[in-house]
PDB file of C-alpha atoms (C1' of nucleotides) in Angstrom:
ATOM      1  CA  UNK A   1       3.937  -1.800  33.026  1.00 65.00           C
ATOM      2  CA  UNK A   2       6.727  -4.153  33.988  1.00 76.00           C
ATOM      3  CA  UNK A   3       8.861  -3.266  36.993  1.00 81.00           C
ATOM      4  CA  UNK A   4      12.542  -3.409  36.226  1.00 89.00           C
ATOM      5  CA  UNK A   5      15.847  -3.118  37.987  1.00 93.00           C
ATOM      6  CA  UNK A   6      18.547  -1.634  35.761  1.00 97.00           C
ATOM      7  CA  UNK A   7      22.064  -2.663  36.720  1.00 97.00           C
ATOM      8  CA  UNK A   8      25.604  -2.198  35.512  1.00 97.00           C
ATOM      9  CA  UNK A   9      28.571  -4.481  35.301  1.00 95.00           C
ATOM     10  CA  UNK A  10      31.342  -2.185  34.143  1.00 96.00           C
ATOM     11  CA  UNK A  11      30.347  -1.096  30.636  1.00 96.00           C
ATOM     12  CA  UNK A  12      27.591  -3.689  30.445  1.00 97.00           C
ATOM     13  CA  UNK A  13      24.075  -2.548  31.278  1.00 98.00           C
ATOM     14  CA  UNK A  14      21.394  -5.125  31.938  1.00 98.00           C
ATOM     15  CA  UNK A  15      17.920  -5.356  33.390  1.00 98.00           C
ATOM     16  CA  UNK A  16      16.346  -7.842  35.718  1.00 98.00           C
ATOM     17  CA  UNK A  17      12.617  -8.383  35.942  1.00 97.00           C
ATOM     18  CA  UNK A  18      10.040 -10.911  36.991  1.00 97.00           C
ATOM     19  CA  UNK A  19      10.062 -13.886  34.678  1.00 97.00           C
ATOM     20  CA  UNK A  20       6.824 -14.140  32.714  1.00 96.00           C
ATOM     21  CA  UNK A  21       4.931 -17.106  34.134  1.00 93.00           C
ATOM     22  CA  UNK A  22       5.934 -20.307  32.358  1.00 95.00           C
ATOM     23  CA  UNK A  23       8.412 -18.732  29.933  1.00 98.00           C
ATOM     24  CA  UNK A  24      10.858 -21.357  28.657  1.00 98.00           C
ATOM     25  CA  UNK A  25      13.810 -19.817  26.818  1.00 98.00           C
ATOM     26  CA  UNK A  26      15.025 -23.158  25.473  1.00 98.00           C
ATOM     27  CA  UNK A  27      11.746 -23.858  23.730  1.00 98.00           C
ATOM     28  CA  UNK A  28      11.145 -20.254  22.672  1.00 98.00           C
ATOM     29  CA  UNK A  29      14.478 -19.840  20.891  1.00 98.00           C
ATOM     30  CA  UNK A  30      14.801 -23.419  19.710  1.00 96.00           C
ATOM     31  CA  UNK A  31      11.348 -23.977  18.223  1.00 97.00           C
ATOM     32  CA  UNK A  32      12.136 -22.747  14.730  1.00 97.00           C
ATOM     33  CA  UNK A  33      10.405 -19.360  14.823  1.00 98.00           C
ATOM     34  CA  UNK A  34      13.659 -17.362  14.787  1.00 98.00           C
ATOM     35  CA  UNK A  35      17.037 -18.090  13.250  1.00 98.00           C
ATOM     36  CA  UNK A  36      19.517 -15.764  14.940  1.00 98.00           C
ATOM     37  CA  UNK A  37      19.600 -16.891  18.576  1.00 97.00           C
ATOM     38  CA  UNK A  38      21.841 -19.570  20.062  1.00 96.00           C
ATOM     39  CA  UNK A  39      22.238 -21.127  23.460  1.00 96.00           C
ATOM     40  CA  UNK A  40      25.109 -19.670  25.498  1.00 95.00           C
ATOM     41  CA  UNK A  41      27.302 -22.616  26.439  1.00 92.00           C
ATOM     42  CA  UNK A  42      28.694 -22.474  29.926  1.00 91.00           C
ATOM     43  CA  UNK A  43      26.249 -19.817  31.031  1.00 94.00           C
ATOM     44  CA  UNK A  44      25.942 -19.450  34.814  1.00 95.00           C
ATOM     45  CA  UNK A  45      22.174 -19.152  34.310  1.00 97.00           C
ATOM     46  CA  UNK A  46      19.673 -21.997  34.094  1.00 98.00           C
ATOM     47  CA  UNK A  47      19.082 -20.998  30.476  1.00 98.00           C
ATOM     48  CA  UNK A  48      20.619 -18.299  28.333  1.00 97.00           C
ATOM     49  CA  UNK A  49      20.260 -17.379  24.651  1.00 97.00           C
ATOM     50  CA  UNK A  50      22.280 -14.783  22.770  1.00 97.00           C
ATOM     51  CA  UNK A  51      21.405 -13.258  19.442  1.00 97.00           C
ATOM     52  CA  UNK A  52      20.789 -10.238  17.280  1.00 98.00           C
ATOM     53  CA  UNK A  53      17.422  -8.554  16.866  1.00 98.00           C
ATOM     54  CA  UNK A  54      16.346  -5.005  16.076  1.00 98.00           C
ATOM     55  CA  UNK A  55      19.989  -4.265  15.223  1.00 98.00           C
ATOM     56  CA  UNK A  56      21.141  -5.020  18.753  1.00 98.00           C
ATOM     57  CA  UNK A  57      23.123  -7.760  20.409  1.00 97.00           C
ATOM     58  CA  UNK A  58      21.176  -9.101  23.349  1.00 98.00           C
ATOM     59  CA  UNK A  59      21.132 -12.022  25.716  1.00 98.00           C
ATOM     60  CA  UNK A  60      18.116 -13.378  27.575  1.00 98.00           C
ATOM     61  CA  UNK A  61      18.615 -15.514  30.659  1.00 98.00           C
ATOM     62  CA  UNK A  62      16.390 -17.065  33.303  1.00 98.00           C
ATOM     63  CA  UNK A  63      17.015 -18.176  36.873  1.00 98.00           C
ATOM     64  CA  UNK A  64      14.044 -19.304  38.897  1.00 97.00           C
ATOM     65  CA  UNK A  65      11.429 -16.566  38.664  1.00 96.00           C
ATOM     66  CA  UNK A  66      13.820 -13.947  37.283  1.00 97.00           C
ATOM     67  CA  UNK A  67      14.451 -12.869  33.706  1.00 98.00           C
ATOM     68  CA  UNK A  68      17.705 -11.096  32.824  1.00 98.00           C
ATOM     69  CA  UNK A  69      18.189  -9.096  29.656  1.00 98.00           C
ATOM     70  CA  UNK A  70      21.864  -8.349  29.049  1.00 98.00           C
ATOM     71  CA  UNK A  71      23.061  -5.360  27.070  1.00 98.00           C
ATOM     72  CA  UNK A  72      19.760  -3.577  27.524  1.00 98.00           C
ATOM     73  CA  UNK A  73      18.788  -0.470  29.435  1.00 98.00           C
ATOM     74  CA  UNK A  74      15.377  -0.136  31.078  1.00 98.00           C
ATOM     75  CA  UNK A  75      14.489   2.250  28.281  1.00 97.00           C
ATOM     76  CA  UNK A  76      15.302  -0.377  25.643  1.00 98.00           C
ATOM     77  CA  UNK A  77      13.257  -2.931  27.527  1.00 98.00           C
ATOM     78  CA  UNK A  78      10.228  -0.686  27.242  1.00 97.00           C
ATOM     79  CA  UNK A  79      10.840   0.352  23.628  1.00 98.00           C
ATOM     80  CA  UNK A  80      11.999  -2.983  22.165  1.00 98.00           C
ATOM     81  CA  UNK A  81      12.225  -6.158  24.249  1.00 98.00           C
ATOM     82  CA  UNK A  82       8.862  -5.867  25.951  1.00 98.00           C
ATOM     83  CA  UNK A  83       7.310  -6.028  22.488  1.00 98.00           C
ATOM     84  CA  UNK A  84       9.786  -8.611  21.164  1.00 98.00           C
ATOM     85  CA  UNK A  85       8.978 -11.030  23.978  1.00 98.00           C
ATOM     86  CA  UNK A  86       5.291  -9.989  24.018  1.00 98.00           C
ATOM     87  CA  UNK A  87       5.493  -9.728  27.787  1.00 96.00           C
ATOM     88  CA  UNK A  88       1.878  -8.663  28.191  1.00 96.00           C
ATOM     89  CA  UNK A  89       0.422 -11.761  26.521  1.00 97.00           C
ATOM     90  CA  UNK A  90      -1.170 -14.130  29.029  1.00 97.00           C
ATOM     91  CA  UNK A  91      -0.414 -17.702  27.955  1.00 98.00           C
ATOM     92  CA  UNK A  92      -2.338 -19.282  30.791  1.00 97.00           C
ATOM     93  CA  UNK A  93      -5.464 -17.804  29.270  1.00 98.00           C
ATOM     94  CA  UNK A  94      -4.449 -18.855  25.749  1.00 98.00           C
ATOM     95  CA  UNK A  95      -3.715 -22.423  26.858  1.00 98.00           C
ATOM     96  CA  UNK A  96      -7.005 -22.579  28.706  1.00 98.00           C
ATOM     97  CA  UNK A  97      -8.793 -21.452  25.561  1.00 98.00           C
ATOM     98  CA  UNK A  98      -6.931 -23.908  23.290  1.00 98.00           C
ATOM     99  CA  UNK A  99      -7.627 -26.806  25.628  1.00 98.00           C
ATOM    100  CA  UNK A 100     -11.358 -26.441  24.988  1.00 98.00           C
ATOM    101  CA  UNK A 101     -10.978 -26.521  21.183  1.00 97.00           C
ATOM    102  CA  UNK A 102     -10.445 -30.226  20.603  1.00 95.00           C
ATOM    103  CA  UNK A 103     -10.642 -33.591  22.331  1.00 94.00           C
ATOM    104  CA  UNK A 104      -7.516 -34.772  20.551  1.00 95.00           C
ATOM    105  CA  UNK A 105      -5.212 -36.576  22.942  1.00 96.00           C
ATOM    106  CA  UNK A 106      -2.267 -35.843  20.629  1.00 95.00           C
ATOM    107  CA  UNK A 107      -2.924 -32.123  20.777  1.00 97.00           C
ATOM    108  CA  UNK A 108      -3.118 -32.269  24.550  1.00 97.00           C
ATOM    109  CA  UNK A 109       0.319 -33.921  24.512  1.00 97.00           C
ATOM    110  CA  UNK A 110       1.642 -31.321  22.069  1.00 97.00           C
ATOM    111  CA  UNK A 111       0.430 -28.504  24.313  1.00 98.00           C
ATOM    112  CA  UNK A 112       2.124 -30.030  27.294  1.00 98.00           C
ATOM    113  CA  UNK A 113       5.327 -30.691  25.348  1.00 97.00           C
ATOM    114  CA  UNK A 114       5.478 -27.125  23.983  1.00 98.00           C
ATOM    115  CA  UNK A 115       4.364 -25.412  27.169  1.00 98.00           C
ATOM    116  CA  UNK A 116       6.620 -22.389  27.750  1.00 98.00           C
ATOM    117  CA  UNK A 117       6.989 -21.432  24.085  1.00 98.00           C
ATOM    118  CA  UNK A 118       6.384 -17.732  23.558  1.00 98.00           C
ATOM    119  CA  UNK A 119       5.674 -16.383  20.092  1.00 98.00           C
ATOM    120  CA  UNK A 120       8.150 -13.543  19.490  1.00 98.00           C
ATOM    121  CA  UNK A 121       7.527 -10.296  17.681  1.00 98.00           C
ATOM    122  CA  UNK A 122      10.370 -10.148  15.220  1.00 98.00           C
ATOM    123  CA  UNK A 123      10.983  -7.338  12.759  1.00 98.00           C
ATOM    124  CA  UNK A 124       8.595  -7.808   9.816  1.00 98.00           C
ATOM    125  CA  UNK A 125      11.309  -7.072   7.246  1.00 98.00           C
ATOM    126  CA  UNK A 126      13.691  -9.624   8.736  1.00 98.00           C
ATOM    127  CA  UNK A 127      10.882 -12.172   8.972  1.00 99.00           C
ATOM    128  CA  UNK A 128       9.997 -11.559   5.326  1.00 98.00           C
ATOM    129  CA  UNK A 129      13.515 -12.274   4.056  1.00 99.00           C
ATOM    130  CA  UNK A 130      14.136 -15.103   6.532  1.00 98.00           C
ATOM    131  CA  UNK A 131      10.994 -17.030   5.660  1.00 98.00           C
ATOM    132  CA  UNK A 132      11.514 -16.589   1.924  1.00 98.00           C
ATOM    133  CA  UNK A 133      14.831 -18.359   2.552  1.00 98.00           C
ATOM    134  CA  UNK A 134      13.030 -21.038   4.577  1.00 98.00           C
ATOM    135  CA  UNK A 135      11.061 -22.483   1.657  1.00 98.00           C
ATOM    136  CA  UNK A 136      11.965 -26.061   0.736  1.00 98.00           C
ATOM    137  CA  UNK A 137      14.903 -25.798   3.125  1.00 98.00           C
ATOM    138  CA  UNK A 138      15.879 -27.079   6.554  1.00 97.00           C
ATOM    139  CA  UNK A 139      16.433 -25.103   9.735  1.00 97.00           C
ATOM    140  CA  UNK A 140      20.227 -25.538  10.112  1.00 98.00           C
ATOM    141  CA  UNK A 141      20.782 -24.456   6.518  1.00 98.00           C
ATOM    142  CA  UNK A 142      18.346 -21.542   6.816  1.00 98.00           C
ATOM    143  CA  UNK A 143      20.448 -20.316   9.740  1.00 98.00           C
ATOM    144  CA  UNK A 144      23.652 -20.753   7.746  1.00 98.00           C
ATOM    145  CA  UNK A 145      22.390 -18.746   4.805  1.00 98.00           C
ATOM    146  CA  UNK A 146      21.066 -15.924   6.987  1.00 98.00           C
ATOM    147  CA  UNK A 147      24.322 -15.809   8.922  1.00 98.00           C
ATOM    148  CA  UNK A 148      26.301 -15.647   5.686  1.00 98.00           C
ATOM    149  CA  UNK A 149      24.208 -12.694   4.488  1.00 98.00           C
ATOM    150  CA  UNK A 150      24.591 -10.925   7.830  1.00 98.00           C
ATOM    151  CA  UNK A 151      28.363 -11.362   7.990  1.00 97.00           C
ATOM    152  CA  UNK A 152      28.792 -10.186   4.424  1.00 98.00           C
ATOM    153  CA  UNK A 153      26.264  -7.383   4.204  1.00 98.00           C
ATOM    154  CA  UNK A 154      25.204  -6.526   7.750  1.00 98.00           C
ATOM    155  CA  UNK A 155      27.017  -4.206  10.118  1.00 98.00           C
ATOM    156  CA  UNK A 156      29.388  -5.255  12.845  1.00 97.00           C
ATOM    157  CA  UNK A 157      27.919  -4.782  16.310  1.00 97.00           C
ATOM    158  CA  UNK A 158      30.251  -3.981  19.177  1.00 94.00           C
ATOM    159  CA  UNK A 159      29.813  -5.698  22.516  1.00 94.00           C
ATOM    160  CA  UNK A 160      30.690  -4.317  25.935  1.00 95.00           C
ATOM    161  CA  UNK A 161      33.878  -5.995  27.139  1.00 93.00           C
ATOM    162  CA  UNK A 162      32.148  -7.666  30.058  1.00 91.00           C
ATOM    163  CA  UNK A 163      29.712  -9.358  27.698  1.00 91.00           C
ATOM    164  CA  UNK A 164      32.255 -10.380  25.120  1.00 88.00           C
ATOM    165  CA  UNK A 165      33.996 -12.309  27.847  1.00 80.00           C
ATOM    166  CA  UNK A 166      31.284 -14.907  28.227  1.00 80.00           C
ATOM    167  CA  UNK A 167      29.956 -14.945  24.654  1.00 83.00           C
ATOM    168  CA  UNK A 168      31.606 -17.478  22.386  1.00 81.00           C
ATOM    169  CA  UNK A 169      33.231 -16.068  19.266  1.00 79.00           C
ATOM    170  CA  UNK A 170      31.185 -18.524  17.186  1.00 79.00           C
ATOM    171  CA  UNK A 171      28.122 -16.410  17.857  1.00 85.00           C
ATOM    172  CA  UNK A 172      27.139 -13.759  15.379  1.00 87.00           C
ATOM    173  CA  UNK A 173      27.821 -10.058  15.875  1.00 94.00           C
ATOM    174  CA  UNK A 174      26.327  -8.705  12.675  1.00 97.00           C
ATOM    175  CA  UNK A 175      23.064  -6.924  12.080  1.00 98.00           C
ATOM    176  CA  UNK A 176      20.581  -8.199   9.516  1.00 98.00           C
ATOM    177  CA  UNK A 177      21.418  -6.591   6.152  1.00 98.00           C
ATOM    178  CA  UNK A 178      19.156  -3.759   5.075  1.00 98.00           C
ATOM    179  CA  UNK A 179      16.979  -3.927   1.961  1.00 98.00           C
ATOM    180  CA  UNK A 180      19.310  -1.341   0.408  1.00 98.00           C
ATOM    181  CA  UNK A 181      22.360  -3.508   1.096  1.00 98.00           C
ATOM    182  CA  UNK A 182      20.771  -6.620  -0.389  1.00 98.00           C
ATOM    183  CA  UNK A 183      19.370  -4.738  -3.363  1.00 98.00           C
ATOM    184  CA  UNK A 184      22.728  -3.188  -4.178  1.00 98.00           C
ATOM    185  CA  UNK A 185      24.470  -6.545  -4.624  1.00 98.00           C
ATOM    186  CA  UNK A 186      21.853  -7.695  -7.141  1.00 98.00           C
ATOM    187  CA  UNK A 187      20.462 -11.165  -7.768  1.00 98.00           C
ATOM    188  CA  UNK A 188      23.988 -12.452  -8.456  1.00 98.00           C
ATOM    189  CA  UNK A 189      25.282 -11.234  -5.101  1.00 98.00           C
ATOM    190  CA  UNK A 190      22.342 -12.736  -3.257  1.00 98.00           C
ATOM    191  CA  UNK A 191      22.776 -16.002  -5.162  1.00 98.00           C
ATOM    192  CA  UNK A 192      26.459 -16.044  -4.234  1.00 98.00           C
ATOM    193  CA  UNK A 193      25.401 -16.403  -0.583  1.00 98.00           C
ATOM    194  CA  UNK A 194      24.025 -19.827  -1.585  1.00 98.00           C
ATOM    195  CA  UNK A 195      20.398 -18.787  -1.380  1.00 98.00           C
ATOM    196  CA  UNK A 196      19.772 -20.901  -4.489  1.00 98.00           C
ATOM    197  CA  UNK A 197      16.568 -20.400  -6.439  1.00 98.00           C
ATOM    198  CA  UNK A 198      15.354 -18.013  -3.700  1.00 98.00           C
ATOM    199  CA  UNK A 199      17.806 -15.290  -4.761  1.00 98.00           C
ATOM    200  CA  UNK A 200      15.417 -13.795  -7.308  1.00 98.00           C
ATOM    201  CA  UNK A 201      12.621 -13.832  -4.712  1.00 98.00           C
ATOM    202  CA  UNK A 202      14.733 -11.938  -2.161  1.00 98.00           C
ATOM    203  CA  UNK A 203      15.719  -9.450  -4.814  1.00 98.00           C
ATOM    204  CA  UNK A 204      12.084  -8.944  -5.812  1.00 98.00           C
ATOM    205  CA  UNK A 205      11.228  -8.279  -2.168  1.00 98.00           C
ATOM    206  CA  UNK A 206      13.925  -5.596  -1.872  1.00 98.00           C
ATOM    207  CA  UNK A 207      12.708  -3.957  -5.094  1.00 98.00           C
ATOM    208  CA  UNK A 208       9.162  -3.742  -3.757  1.00 98.00           C
ATOM    209  CA  UNK A 209      10.398  -2.474  -0.384  1.00 98.00           C
ATOM    210  CA  UNK A 210      12.611   0.237  -1.827  1.00 98.00           C
ATOM    211  CA  UNK A 211      10.013   1.433  -4.319  1.00 98.00           C
ATOM    212  CA  UNK A 212       7.412   1.743  -1.583  1.00 98.00           C
ATOM    213  CA  UNK A 213       5.144  -0.961  -3.040  1.00 98.00           C
ATOM    214  CA  UNK A 214       5.521  -3.062   0.079  1.00 98.00           C
ATOM    215  CA  UNK A 215       5.528  -2.464   3.815  1.00 98.00           C
ATOM    216  CA  UNK A 216       5.835  -5.804   5.606  1.00 98.00           C
ATOM    217  CA  UNK A 217       4.588  -4.184   8.827  1.00 98.00           C
ATOM    218  CA  UNK A 218       1.332  -3.073   7.224  1.00 98.00           C
ATOM    219  CA  UNK A 219      -0.584  -6.285   8.079  1.00 98.00           C
ATOM    220  CA  UNK A 220      -0.248  -5.376  11.782  1.00 98.00           C
ATOM    221  CA  UNK A 221      -2.984  -2.804  11.297  1.00 97.00           C
ATOM    222  CA  UNK A 222      -5.178  -4.749   8.898  1.00 98.00           C
ATOM    223  CA  UNK A 223      -8.702  -5.880   9.649  1.00 98.00           C
ATOM    224  CA  UNK A 224      -8.142  -9.573   9.025  1.00 98.00           C
ATOM    225  CA  UNK A 225      -5.259 -12.015   8.816  1.00 98.00           C
ATOM    226  CA  UNK A 226      -6.469 -13.240   5.403  1.00 97.00           C
ATOM    227  CA  UNK A 227      -6.012  -9.698   4.113  1.00 98.00           C
ATOM    228  CA  UNK A 228      -2.442  -9.807   5.385  1.00 98.00           C
ATOM    229  CA  UNK A 229      -1.784 -13.115   3.626  1.00 98.00           C
ATOM    230  CA  UNK A 230      -3.102 -11.728   0.370  1.00 98.00           C
ATOM    231  CA  UNK A 231      -0.998  -8.574   0.757  1.00 98.00           C
ATOM    232  CA  UNK A 232       2.269 -10.405   1.449  1.00 98.00           C
ATOM    233  CA  UNK A 233       1.685 -12.942  -1.339  1.00 98.00           C
ATOM    234  CA  UNK A 234       2.272 -10.164  -3.860  1.00 98.00           C
ATOM    235  CA  UNK A 235       5.976 -10.767  -3.317  1.00 98.00           C
ATOM    236  CA  UNK A 236       7.435 -13.491  -5.553  1.00 98.00           C
ATOM    237  CA  UNK A 237       8.370 -16.495  -3.477  1.00 98.00           C
ATOM    238  CA  UNK A 238       5.850 -15.634  -0.779  1.00 98.00           C
ATOM    239  CA  UNK A 239       2.936 -18.062  -0.678  1.00 98.00           C
ATOM    240  CA  UNK A 240       0.394 -18.874   2.031  1.00 98.00           C
ATOM    241  CA  UNK A 241       2.871 -20.658   4.297  1.00 98.00           C
ATOM    242  CA  UNK A 242       5.610 -18.012   4.234  1.00 98.00           C
ATOM    243  CA  UNK A 243       3.045 -15.223   4.588  1.00 98.00           C
ATOM    244  CA  UNK A 244       1.503 -16.973   7.598  1.00 98.00           C
ATOM    245  CA  UNK A 245       4.920 -17.247   9.269  1.00 98.00           C
ATOM    246  CA  UNK A 246       5.557 -13.541   8.763  1.00 98.00           C
ATOM    247  CA  UNK A 247       2.141 -12.701  10.183  1.00 98.00           C
ATOM    248  CA  UNK A 248       2.456 -15.020  13.166  1.00 98.00           C
ATOM    249  CA  UNK A 249       6.066 -14.315  14.103  1.00 98.00           C
ATOM    250  CA  UNK A 250       6.289 -10.594  13.386  1.00 98.00           C
ATOM    251  CA  UNK A 251       2.814  -9.082  13.130  1.00 98.00           C
ATOM    252  CA  UNK A 252       1.018 -10.347  16.243  1.00 98.00           C
ATOM    253  CA  UNK A 253      -1.410 -12.337  14.087  1.00 98.00           C
ATOM    254  CA  UNK A 254      -1.957 -15.234  16.442  1.00 98.00           C
ATOM    255  CA  UNK A 255      -4.609 -16.814  14.207  1.00 98.00           C
ATOM    256  CA  UNK A 256      -2.195 -17.192  11.262  1.00 98.00           C
ATOM    257  CA  UNK A 257      -1.647 -20.925  10.672  1.00 98.00           C
ATOM    258  CA  UNK A 258       1.469 -21.814   8.625  1.00 98.00           C
ATOM    259  CA  UNK A 259       1.214 -25.272   7.039  1.00 97.00           C
ATOM    260  CA  UNK A 260       4.581 -26.866   6.265  1.00 96.00           C
ATOM    261  CA  UNK A 261       5.516 -30.534   5.778  1.00 95.00           C
ATOM    262  CA  UNK A 262       5.653 -31.168   9.537  1.00 95.00           C
ATOM    263  CA  UNK A 263       2.245 -29.666  10.194  1.00 96.00           C
ATOM    264  CA  UNK A 264       0.820 -31.528   7.210  1.00 94.00           C
ATOM    265  CA  UNK A 265       2.049 -34.793   8.719  1.00 93.00           C
ATOM    266  CA  UNK A 266       0.709 -33.849  12.137  1.00 94.00           C
ATOM    267  CA  UNK A 267      -2.728 -33.013  10.725  1.00 94.00           C
ATOM    268  CA  UNK A 268      -2.906 -36.337   8.894  1.00 91.00           C
ATOM    269  CA  UNK A 269      -1.722 -38.341  11.876  1.00 92.00           C
ATOM    270  CA  UNK A 270      -3.778 -36.688  14.576  1.00 93.00           C
ATOM    271  CA  UNK A 271      -6.855 -35.218  12.934  1.00 91.00           C
ATOM    272  CA  UNK A 272      -7.365 -36.793   9.500  1.00 84.00           C
ATOM    273  CA  UNK A 273      -6.876 -34.572   6.488  1.00 71.00           C
ATOM    274  CA  UNK A 274     -10.507 -34.288   5.364  1.00 70.00           C
ATOM    275  CA  UNK A 275     -12.110 -32.878   8.436  1.00 72.00           C
ATOM    276  CA  UNK A 276      -9.353 -30.694   9.810  1.00 85.00           C
ATOM    277  CA  UNK A 277      -9.406 -26.914   9.650  1.00 92.00           C
ATOM    278  CA  UNK A 278      -7.314 -24.472  11.723  1.00 95.00           C
ATOM    279  CA  UNK A 279     -10.534 -22.674  12.533  1.00 95.00           C
ATOM    280  CA  UNK A 280     -11.248 -25.163  15.301  1.00 95.00           C
ATOM    281  CA  UNK A 281      -8.500 -23.407  17.290  1.00 97.00           C
ATOM    282  CA  UNK A 282     -10.014 -19.945  16.868  1.00 97.00           C
ATOM    283  CA  UNK A 283      -8.010 -16.776  17.375  1.00 97.00           C
ATOM    284  CA  UNK A 284      -5.000 -18.605  18.823  1.00 98.00           C
ATOM    285  CA  UNK A 285      -4.690 -21.131  15.984  1.00 98.00           C
ATOM    286  CA  UNK A 286      -1.127 -19.997  15.268  1.00 98.00           C
ATOM    287  CA  UNK A 287      -0.028 -20.823  18.791  1.00 98.00           C
ATOM    288  CA  UNK A 288      -1.706 -24.224  18.507  1.00 98.00           C
ATOM    289  CA  UNK A 289       0.206 -24.635  15.265  1.00 98.00           C
ATOM    290  CA  UNK A 290       3.484 -23.859  17.023  1.00 98.00           C
ATOM    291  CA  UNK A 291       2.814 -26.437  19.735  1.00 98.00           C
ATOM    292  CA  UNK A 292       2.061 -29.029  17.051  1.00 97.00           C
ATOM    293  CA  UNK A 293       5.135 -28.114  15.002  1.00 98.00           C
ATOM    294  CA  UNK A 294       7.443 -28.292  18.008  1.00 98.00           C
ATOM    295  CA  UNK A 295       5.941 -31.604  19.118  1.00 97.00           C
ATOM    296  CA  UNK A 296       6.094 -33.180  15.674  1.00 96.00           C
ATOM    297  CA  UNK A 297       9.537 -31.833  14.829  1.00 96.00           C
ATOM    298  CA  UNK A 298      11.403 -32.318  18.105  1.00 94.00           C
ATOM    299  CA  UNK A 299       9.673 -34.936  20.222  1.00 90.00           C
ATOM    300  CA  UNK A 300      11.352 -38.107  19.005  1.00 71.00           C
ATOM    301  CA  UNK A 301       9.266 -40.104  21.445  1.00 71.00           C
ATOM    302  CA  UNK A 302       5.987 -39.438  19.649  1.00 67.00           C
ATOM    303  CA  UNK A 303       6.569 -42.334  17.219  1.00 53.00           C
TER     304      UNK A 303
ATOM    305  C1'  DC B   1      22.806 -43.229  -5.474  1.00 85.90           C
ATOM    306  C1'  DT B   2      18.188 -41.212  -3.796  1.00 85.90           C
ATOM    307  C1'  DC B   3      15.454 -38.643  -0.499  1.00 85.90           C
ATOM    308  C1'  DC B   4      14.328 -34.676   2.099  1.00 85.90           C
ATOM    309  C1'  DA B   5      13.962 -29.896   4.042  1.00 85.90           C
ATOM    310  C1'  DG B   6       9.167 -24.405   8.211  1.00 85.90           C
ATOM    311  C1'  DG B   7       7.134 -24.084  -0.495  1.00 85.90           C
ATOM    312  C1'  DA B   8       6.029 -21.729  -4.369  1.00 85.90           C
ATOM    313  C1'  DA B   9       6.211 -20.897  -9.383  1.00 85.90           C
ATOM    314  C1'  DC B  10       5.511 -22.858 -13.541  1.00 85.90           C
ATOM    315  C1'  DT B  11       3.513 -26.013 -16.970  1.00 85.90           C
ATOM    316  C1'  DC B  12       0.402 -28.837 -18.551  1.00 85.90           C
ATOM    317  C1'  DC B  13      -4.572 -30.533 -19.269  1.00 85.90           C
TER     318       DC B  13
ATOM    319  C1'  DG C   1      -8.747 -25.049 -11.328  1.00 85.90           C
ATOM    320  C1'  DG C   2      -6.225 -29.113  -9.843  1.00 85.90           C
ATOM    321  C1'  DA C   3      -2.064 -32.354 -10.502  1.00 85.90           C
ATOM    322  C1'  DG C   4       2.714 -32.927 -11.580  1.00 85.90           C
ATOM    323  C1'  DT C   5       7.329 -30.876 -12.170  1.00 85.90           C
ATOM    324  C1'  DT C   6      11.131 -27.875 -11.254  1.00 85.90           C
ATOM    325  C1'  DC C   7      13.984 -25.165  -8.510  1.00 85.90           C
ATOM    326  C1'  DA C   8      19.746 -24.938  -5.428  1.00 85.90           C
ATOM    327  C1'  DT C   9      21.902 -26.885  -1.740  1.00 85.90           C
ATOM    328  C1'  DG C  10      23.794 -29.992   1.632  1.00 85.90           C
ATOM    329  C1'  DG C  11      23.096 -33.600   5.035  1.00 85.90           C
ATOM    330  C1'  DA C  12      21.368 -38.294   5.881  1.00 85.90           C
TER     331       DA C  12
END
DNA sequence: CTCCAGGAACTCC
DNA sequence: GGAGTTCATGGA
């Protein structure tokens, strides 16, 4: 169990704990796995990201070997953020394991470039809707659409005064809309948020959720990741890539390997399309995937 | 103007 | 069962 100091700053409660070895908040919240966290400009910390998850407004910050979680009690750390940040996962062991999987020089570079990324455990329902929106779309616009849905159909979240003071008013303060809320506005309402051809997919997902045909958290307990992919693909608009993202980013399925256009390019460039299979990376293939995605997508120096 | 984005459904053979 | 096309939208 993590040792924590709970502190107060007026009405603002926050916790301070040992920073997980190697954790890089910039990479973790900027690598495309989540869409509702933004850098806090002018933060006194070395790095700080504010966002909404699990219906709460929260801010993560690092200084040296300390991690601060603002607007969280110690109790909430144990019940929510410990799981969200997957604090118990040992990335030094994962990286050691991945390093033995291939001789590829490019992958070695990708690992080094992405070192410090931590795969989050988001809410399966939010991941389901978010990654349906992600198909044939780009990250800035995915964020826009999600934000529009949250502002229109989510609930306003109040911040302690002391926190509001150093959080820019551009940042979101709305919870992710519930399946009931999205279902009630119908396909037309969802389309009006500029979700495009994905509106009918989102609506289909809410129908299956509300009728009990679908529990996006169910794959957490399944025997295999392939089973989880098959299960999630029953939703219209969910194919292998979207299902793999949901499994990797919200169901602790670290072998799920989402293949998008960036990963496709990376596989062709670095491995050759014929021979390559994610299986070479074993049970941490999804984390290897995330290193490759981040390297291919953000490292402009890789040609 | 065309091309592209953390794809998948649909339509043809 | 694979290959090609279509789907909204906005930025480059």
